[in-house]
mmCIF file of C-alpha atoms and ligand atoms in Angstrom:
data_model
loop_
_atom_site.group_PDB
_atom_site.id
_atom_site.type_symbol
_atom_site.label_atom_id
_atom_site.label_comp_id
_atom_site.label_asym_id
_atom_site.label_seq_id
_atom_site.Cartn_x
_atom_site.Cartn_y
_atom_site.Cartn_z
ATOM 1 C CA MET A 1 0.000 0.000 0.000
ATOM 2 C CA ASN A 2 1.131 3.520 -0.815
ATOM 3 C CA LYS A 3 0.239 5.549 2.317
ATOM 4 C CA LYS A 4 0.736 9.319 2.658
ATOM 5 C CA VAL A 5 -0.223 11.804 5.338
ATOM 6 C CA GLU A 6 -0.456 15.511 4.557
ATOM 7 C CA VAL A 7 -1.075 18.139 7.216
ATOM 8 C CA LEU A 8 -2.525 21.293 5.641
ATOM 9 C CA PRO A 9 -2.540 24.692 7.375
ATOM 10 C CA ASP A 10 -6.324 24.970 7.653
ATOM 11 C CA LYS A 11 -9.621 23.630 6.377
ATOM 12 C CA LYS A 12 -9.552 25.848 3.278
ATOM 13 C CA ALA A 13 -6.182 24.390 2.247
ATOM 14 C CA LEU A 14 -7.481 20.887 3.010
ATOM 15 C CA VAL A 15 -10.425 21.404 0.664
ATOM 16 C CA GLU A 16 -8.187 22.859 -2.093
ATOM 17 C CA ARG A 17 -5.828 19.883 -1.847
ATOM 18 C CA ALA A 18 -8.692 17.376 -1.912
ATOM 19 C CA LEU A 19 -10.227 19.142 -4.929
ATOM 20 C CA ALA A 20 -6.929 19.089 -6.851
ATOM 21 C CA LEU A 21 -6.460 15.378 -6.109
ATOM 22 C CA ILE A 22 -9.984 14.469 -7.165
ATOM 23 C CA LEU A 23 -9.707 16.435 -10.414
ATOM 24 C CA SER A 24 -6.433 14.733 -11.250
ATOM 25 C CA LYS A 25 -7.744 11.235 -10.367
ATOM 26 C CA ALA A 26 -10.874 11.887 -12.442
ATOM 27 C CA GLN A 27 -8.846 12.968 -15.463
ATOM 28 C CA THR A 28 -6.612 9.879 -15.267
ATOM 29 C CA ALA A 29 -9.503 7.452 -14.731
ATOM 30 C CA ILE A 30 -11.493 8.917 -17.636
ATOM 31 C CA GLN A 31 -8.445 8.824 -19.926
ATOM 32 C CA GLU A 32 -7.550 5.260 -18.965
ATOM 33 C CA ARG A 33 -10.926 3.617 -18.305
ATOM 34 C CA GLY A 34 -13.520 5.959 -19.819
ATOM 35 C CA ARG A 35 -15.207 6.805 -16.523
ATOM 36 C CA PHE A 36 -14.535 7.926 -12.946
ATOM 37 C CA THR A 37 -16.272 6.469 -9.900
ATOM 38 C CA ILE A 38 -16.208 8.326 -6.599
ATOM 39 C CA ALA A 39 -17.846 7.435 -3.292
ATOM 40 C CA LEU A 40 -18.733 10.300 -0.964
ATOM 41 C CA SER A 41 -18.652 10.672 2.770
ATOM 42 C CA GLY A 42 -21.234 12.536 4.807
ATOM 43 C CA GLY A 43 -20.839 14.672 7.906
ATOM 44 C CA SER A 44 -19.825 18.311 7.896
ATOM 45 C CA THR A 45 -16.177 18.227 6.739
ATOM 46 C CA PRO A 46 -16.667 17.571 2.986
ATOM 47 C CA LYS A 47 -19.433 20.142 2.354
ATOM 48 C CA PRO A 48 -17.093 22.936 1.088
ATOM 49 C CA LEU A 49 -15.375 20.365 -1.151
ATOM 50 C CA TYR A 50 -18.720 19.410 -2.677
ATOM 51 C CA GLU A 51 -19.528 23.112 -3.180
ATOM 52 C CA ALA A 52 -16.208 23.508 -5.015
ATOM 53 C CA LEU A 53 -16.920 20.436 -7.162
ATOM 54 C CA GLY A 54 -20.293 21.957 -8.033
ATOM 55 C CA LYS A 55 -18.438 24.839 -9.733
ATOM 56 C CA GLN A 56 -16.275 22.657 -12.006
ATOM 57 C CA GLN A 57 -16.721 22.073 -15.727
ATOM 58 C CA LEU A 58 -16.249 18.308 -16.001
ATOM 59 C CA PRO A 59 -17.406 15.548 -18.361
ATOM 60 C CA TRP A 60 -20.262 14.763 -15.958
ATOM 61 C CA ASP A 61 -21.645 11.987 -18.149
ATOM 62 C CA LYS A 62 -18.443 10.028 -17.418
ATOM 63 C CA ILE A 63 -18.597 10.516 -13.653
ATOM 64 C CA HIS A 64 -20.464 8.147 -11.331
ATOM 65 C CA VAL A 65 -21.194 9.197 -7.760
ATOM 66 C CA LEU A 66 -21.764 6.754 -4.918
ATOM 67 C CA TRP A 67 -21.959 7.094 -1.136
ATOM 68 C CA GLY A 68 -19.801 5.224 1.360
ATOM 69 C CA ASP A 69 -22.537 5.466 3.955
ATOM 70 C CA GLU A 70 -26.026 6.774 4.483
ATOM 71 C CA ARG A 71 -28.299 7.440 7.396
ATOM 72 C CA TYR A 72 -31.506 5.358 7.214
ATOM 73 C CA VAL A 73 -33.767 8.366 6.727
ATOM 74 C CA PRO A 74 -35.749 9.587 3.692
ATOM 75 C CA ALA A 75 -33.659 11.267 0.989
ATOM 76 C CA ASP A 76 -35.172 14.675 1.834
ATOM 77 C CA HIS A 77 -34.380 14.398 5.567
ATOM 78 C CA PRO A 78 -31.904 16.997 6.906
ATOM 79 C CA ASP A 79 -29.612 14.159 8.148
ATOM 80 C CA SER A 80 -29.386 12.533 4.708
ATOM 81 C CA ASN A 81 -25.865 12.366 3.270
ATOM 82 C CA GLU A 82 -27.431 12.230 -0.200
ATOM 83 C CA LEU A 83 -29.369 15.459 0.402
ATOM 84 C CA MET A 84 -26.218 17.262 1.555
ATOM 85 C CA ALA A 85 -24.230 16.233 -1.531
ATOM 86 C CA ARG A 86 -27.114 16.963 -3.883
ATOM 87 C CA SER A 87 -27.713 20.452 -2.538
ATOM 88 C CA ALA A 88 -24.018 21.375 -2.291
ATOM 89 C CA TRP A 89 -22.913 19.849 -5.596
ATOM 90 C CA LEU A 90 -24.972 17.435 -7.685
ATOM 91 C CA ASP A 91 -28.035 19.640 -8.198
ATOM 92 C CA LYS A 92 -25.720 22.339 -9.581
ATOM 93 C CA VAL A 93 -24.127 20.310 -12.398
ATOM 94 C CA ASP A 94 -25.349 18.524 -15.465
ATOM 95 C CA ILE A 95 -24.765 14.977 -14.220
ATOM 96 C CA PRO A 96 -27.150 12.340 -15.629
ATOM 97 C CA ALA A 97 -29.565 11.029 -12.978
ATOM 98 C CA GLU A 98 -28.473 7.465 -13.764
ATOM 99 C CA ASN A 99 -24.886 8.329 -12.739
ATOM 100 C CA ILE A 100 -26.017 9.068 -9.178
ATOM 101 C CA HIS A 101 -25.997 5.831 -7.182
ATOM 102 C CA ALA A 102 -27.489 6.844 -3.854
ATOM 103 C CA MET A 103 -28.285 4.288 -1.167
ATOM 104 C CA ALA A 104 -32.072 3.908 -1.178
ATOM 105 C CA THR A 105 -33.558 3.996 2.306
ATOM 106 C CA ASP A 106 -37.167 3.119 1.603
ATOM 107 C CA ALA A 107 -37.195 -0.656 2.153
ATOM 108 C CA ALA A 108 -39.036 -1.804 5.269
ATOM 109 C CA GLU A 109 -35.884 -3.607 6.433
ATOM 110 C CA PRO A 110 -32.489 -1.889 6.203
ATOM 111 C CA ALA A 111 -30.861 -5.276 5.451
ATOM 112 C CA GLU A 112 -33.037 -5.505 2.323
ATOM 113 C CA ALA A 113 -31.888 -2.033 1.253
ATOM 114 C CA ALA A 114 -28.243 -3.039 1.815
ATOM 115 C CA ALA A 115 -28.704 -6.199 -0.297
ATOM 116 C CA GLN A 116 -30.445 -4.239 -3.061
ATOM 117 C CA HIS A 117 -27.678 -1.634 -3.134
ATOM 118 C CA GLU A 118 -25.081 -4.397 -3.289
ATOM 119 C CA GLN A 119 -26.806 -5.734 -6.414
ATOM 120 C CA ASP A 120 -26.875 -2.247 -7.946
ATOM 121 C CA LEU A 121 -23.133 -1.936 -7.326
ATOM 122 C CA GLN A 122 -22.469 -5.349 -8.880
ATOM 123 C CA LYS A 123 -24.281 -4.134 -11.998
ATOM 124 C CA LEU A 124 -22.336 -0.871 -12.070
ATOM 125 C CA PHE A 125 -18.978 -2.647 -11.712
ATOM 126 C CA ASN A 126 -19.963 -5.762 -13.633
ATOM 127 C CA SER A 127 -18.786 -7.837 -10.675
ATOM 128 C CA LYS A 128 -19.957 -11.139 -9.230
ATOM 129 C CA PRO A 129 -21.144 -11.901 -5.689
ATOM 130 C CA GLY A 130 -18.069 -12.360 -3.495
ATOM 131 C CA GLU A 131 -15.889 -10.036 -5.613
ATOM 132 C CA PHE A 132 -14.774 -6.642 -4.316
ATOM 133 C CA PRO A 133 -14.673 -4.191 -7.226
ATOM 134 C CA ALA A 134 -12.424 -1.121 -7.069
ATOM 135 C CA VAL A 135 -14.059 2.311 -6.779
ATOM 136 C CA ASP A 136 -11.612 4.909 -8.191
ATOM 137 C CA VAL A 137 -11.768 7.211 -5.166
ATOM 138 C CA ILE A 138 -13.495 6.638 -1.826
ATOM 139 C CA LEU A 139 -13.703 9.769 0.321
ATOM 140 C CA LEU A 140 -13.917 9.108 4.037
ATOM 141 C CA GLY A 141 -14.332 11.225 7.115
ATOM 142 C CA MET A 142 -13.533 10.218 10.653
ATOM 143 C CA GLY A 143 -15.647 10.906 13.723
ATOM 144 C CA ASP A 144 -14.104 11.809 17.081
ATOM 145 C CA ASP A 145 -14.841 8.206 18.134
ATOM 146 C CA ALA A 146 -12.651 7.029 15.187
ATOM 147 C CA HIS A 147 -15.624 5.715 13.205
ATOM 148 C CA THR A 148 -15.438 6.009 9.463
ATOM 149 C CA ALA A 149 -18.239 5.636 6.901
ATOM 150 C CA SER A 150 -20.839 4.083 9.287
ATOM 151 C CA LEU A 151 -18.393 1.608 10.787
ATOM 152 C CA PHE A 152 -18.864 2.488 14.455
ATOM 153 C CA PRO A 153 -16.854 1.129 17.391
ATOM 154 C CA HIS A 154 -17.965 -2.255 18.757
ATOM 155 C CA THR A 155 -20.692 -2.831 16.141
ATOM 156 C CA GLU A 156 -21.560 -5.866 14.018
ATOM 157 C CA ALA A 157 -20.777 -3.988 10.789
ATOM 158 C CA LEU A 158 -17.076 -4.271 11.635
ATOM 159 C CA LYS A 159 -17.288 -8.069 11.316
ATOM 160 C CA VAL A 160 -18.838 -8.133 7.844
ATOM 161 C CA THR A 161 -16.214 -9.303 5.358
ATOM 162 C CA ASP A 162 -18.304 -11.072 2.695
ATOM 163 C CA LYS A 163 -20.418 -8.171 1.442
ATOM 164 C CA LEU A 164 -19.987 -4.771 -0.177
ATOM 165 C CA VAL A 165 -22.722 -3.058 1.837
ATOM 166 C CA THR A 166 -24.143 -3.744 5.267
ATOM 167 C CA VAL A 167 -26.254 -2.208 8.001
ATOM 168 C CA GLY A 168 -24.434 0.045 10.466
ATOM 169 C CA ASN A 169 -25.606 1.437 13.765
ATOM 170 C CA LYS A 170 -24.876 4.605 15.618
ATOM 171 C CA ASP A 171 -26.441 3.864 19.000
ATOM 172 C CA SER A 172 -30.096 3.321 18.099
ATOM 173 C CA SER A 173 -29.984 5.032 14.695
ATOM 174 C CA VAL A 174 -29.662 2.825 11.645
ATOM 175 C CA ARG A 175 -27.309 3.443 8.729
ATOM 176 C CA LEU A 176 -26.103 1.723 5.580
ATOM 177 C CA THR A 177 -22.384 1.464 5.011
ATOM 178 C CA PHE A 178 -19.712 0.106 2.711
ATOM 179 C CA THR A 179 -17.875 -2.722 4.450
ATOM 180 C CA TYR A 180 -14.186 -2.300 5.208
ATOM 181 C CA PRO A 181 -13.025 -4.946 2.665
ATOM 182 C CA PHE A 182 -14.932 -3.103 -0.067
ATOM 183 C CA ILE A 183 -13.347 0.197 0.987
ATOM 184 C CA ASN A 184 -9.924 -1.478 1.031
ATOM 185 C CA ALA A 185 -10.368 -2.649 -2.573
ATOM 186 C CA ALA A 186 -10.543 0.962 -3.864
ATOM 187 C CA GLU A 187 -7.924 2.410 -6.218
ATOM 188 C CA CYS A 188 -7.515 5.285 -3.756
ATOM 189 C CA VAL A 189 -8.975 6.112 -0.335
ATOM 190 C CA ILE A 190 -8.806 9.727 0.838
ATOM 191 C CA PHE A 191 -9.573 10.623 4.455
ATOM 192 C CA LEU A 192 -10.506 14.260 5.135
ATOM 193 C CA VAL A 193 -10.143 15.051 8.819
ATOM 194 C CA ALA A 194 -10.429 18.537 10.322
ATOM 195 C CA GLY A 195 -10.709 19.957 13.822
ATOM 196 C CA GLU A 196 -8.977 19.644 17.171
ATOM 197 C CA ASN A 197 -11.670 17.300 18.506
ATOM 198 C CA LYS A 198 -10.293 14.587 16.163
ATOM 199 C CA ARG A 199 -6.771 14.592 17.701
ATOM 200 C CA PRO A 200 -7.250 11.893 20.376
ATOM 201 C CA ALA A 201 -8.904 9.504 17.910
ATOM 202 C CA LEU A 202 -6.225 10.182 15.274
ATOM 203 C CA ALA A 203 -3.497 9.410 17.829
ATOM 204 C CA GLN A 204 -5.050 5.952 18.344
ATOM 205 C CA VAL A 205 -5.588 5.348 14.639
ATOM 206 C CA PHE A 206 -1.912 6.138 13.959
ATOM 207 C CA ALA A 207 -0.573 4.298 17.044
ATOM 208 C CA ALA A 208 1.618 1.236 16.423
ATOM 209 C CA GLU A 209 -0.967 -0.881 18.234
ATOM 210 C CA ALA A 210 -4.582 -0.266 19.226
ATOM 211 C CA SER A 211 -7.892 -2.071 18.912
ATOM 212 C CA GLU A 212 -9.592 -1.986 15.500
ATOM 213 C CA THR A 213 -12.907 -2.642 17.216
ATOM 214 C CA THR A 214 -12.515 0.451 19.367
ATOM 215 C CA TYR A 215 -10.947 2.576 16.573
ATOM 216 C CA PRO A 216 -12.571 1.332 13.332
ATOM 217 C CA SER A 217 -10.618 3.697 11.060
ATOM 218 C CA ARG A 218 -7.632 1.383 11.680
ATOM 219 C CA LEU A 219 -9.414 -1.209 9.521
ATOM 220 C CA ILE A 220 -8.888 0.983 6.471
ATOM 221 C CA GLN A 221 -5.742 -0.428 4.898
ATOM 222 C CA PRO A 222 -6.344 -0.283 1.139
ATOM 223 C CA GLN A 223 -4.254 -2.508 -1.097
ATOM 224 C CA LYS A 224 -3.410 0.419 -3.413
ATOM 225 C CA GLU A 225 -3.373 4.047 -2.229
ATOM 226 C CA LEU A 226 -4.279 5.690 1.083
ATOM 227 C CA LEU A 227 -4.094 9.440 1.676
ATOM 228 C CA TRP A 228 -4.783 11.132 4.979
ATOM 229 C CA LEU A 229 -5.489 14.856 4.504
ATOM 230 C CA LEU A 230 -5.533 16.545 7.901
ATOM 231 C CA ASP A 231 -5.845 20.169 8.855
ATOM 232 C CA GLU A 232 -3.329 21.514 11.360
ATOM 233 C CA ALA A 233 -5.933 21.497 14.140
ATOM 234 C CA ALA A 234 -6.437 17.740 13.730
ATOM 235 C CA GLY A 235 -2.962 16.710 12.660
ATOM 236 C CA ALA A 236 -0.634 18.851 14.788
ATOM 237 C CA GLU A 237 0.557 15.844 16.800
ATOM 238 C CA ILE A 238 0.847 13.389 13.909
ATOM 239 C CA LYS A 239 4.406 12.732 12.792
ATOM 240 C CA VAL A 240 4.607 12.507 9.000
HETATM 241 O O1 LIG B 1 -21.687 10.325 10.569
HETATM 242 C C1 LIG B 1 -20.824 10.584 9.791
HETATM 243 O O2 LIG B 1 -19.671 11.147 10.247
HETATM 244 C C2 LIG B 1 -18.424 10.955 9.606
HETATM 245 C C3 LIG B 1 -17.519 12.096 10.057
HETATM 246 O O3 LIG B 1 -18.204 13.331 9.882
HETATM 247 P P1 LIG B 1 -17.609 14.769 10.211
HETATM 248 O O4 LIG B 1 -18.829 15.649 10.411
HETATM 249 O O5 LIG B 1 -16.806 14.652 11.451
HETATM 250 O O6 LIG B 1 -16.836 15.194 9.021
HETATM 251 C C4 LIG B 1 -18.625 10.868 8.097
HETATM 252 O O7 LIG B 1 -17.437 10.497 7.481
HETATM 253 C C5 LIG B 1 -19.728 9.868 7.742
HETATM 254 O O8 LIG B 1 -19.878 9.760 6.349
HETATM 255 C C6 LIG B 1 -21.006 10.377 8.324
HETATM 256 O O9 LIG B 1 -22.120 9.589 7.983
#
């Protein structure tokens, strides 16, 4: 694995760096494979990045957008990761509706929704059950409890290794999430982490030894490329 950590002066610089990386990865993927697939994170950190992406002139018909996790709420709910990305970015560009692969949250059982989304992904990547296709870029955030996507500490989702998508839980609230083996199959995983409140969790994620069950972001060890983009407030104590 090619792993890099970059500590940027502030959140603005973090967003600019992430934007430049995504634009370059998109250009390469489109040149080499004819399309670019990117999975989005939710939470607050990536919103300015999505706003910046919404101002770009890109070959949108060759770009496919997925989500690494979703809260199990209707798509117009204020907590929806899909709603955030649509209003900050996707509603502002000419991307074909069929290139937006949101996690549907309308099945009676979240496990059914996870299974359905897994099938949709297999179609998109032309992959078979049991295979882990490679998304070009998976964007991840990290919570101050070291969760990433909706892989929360001490939850069943951390044990799922035979699926692309599973049900995650944050206390009593239900989520859908990519599994860690699917994330680890990506061409490139980019973490965006900002804010001083993330320092203690980051210290454990970067420690030589610590529990993956307590600090789920440690499970993210992609075979190809891993980039940690940190702002100074989060990354001041990380040695690069
Ligand atoms: O709940 C979530 O939180 C994490 C981190 O969010 P942030 O607000 O600290 O940036 C995010 O990566 C995940 O997608 C989201 O559902």
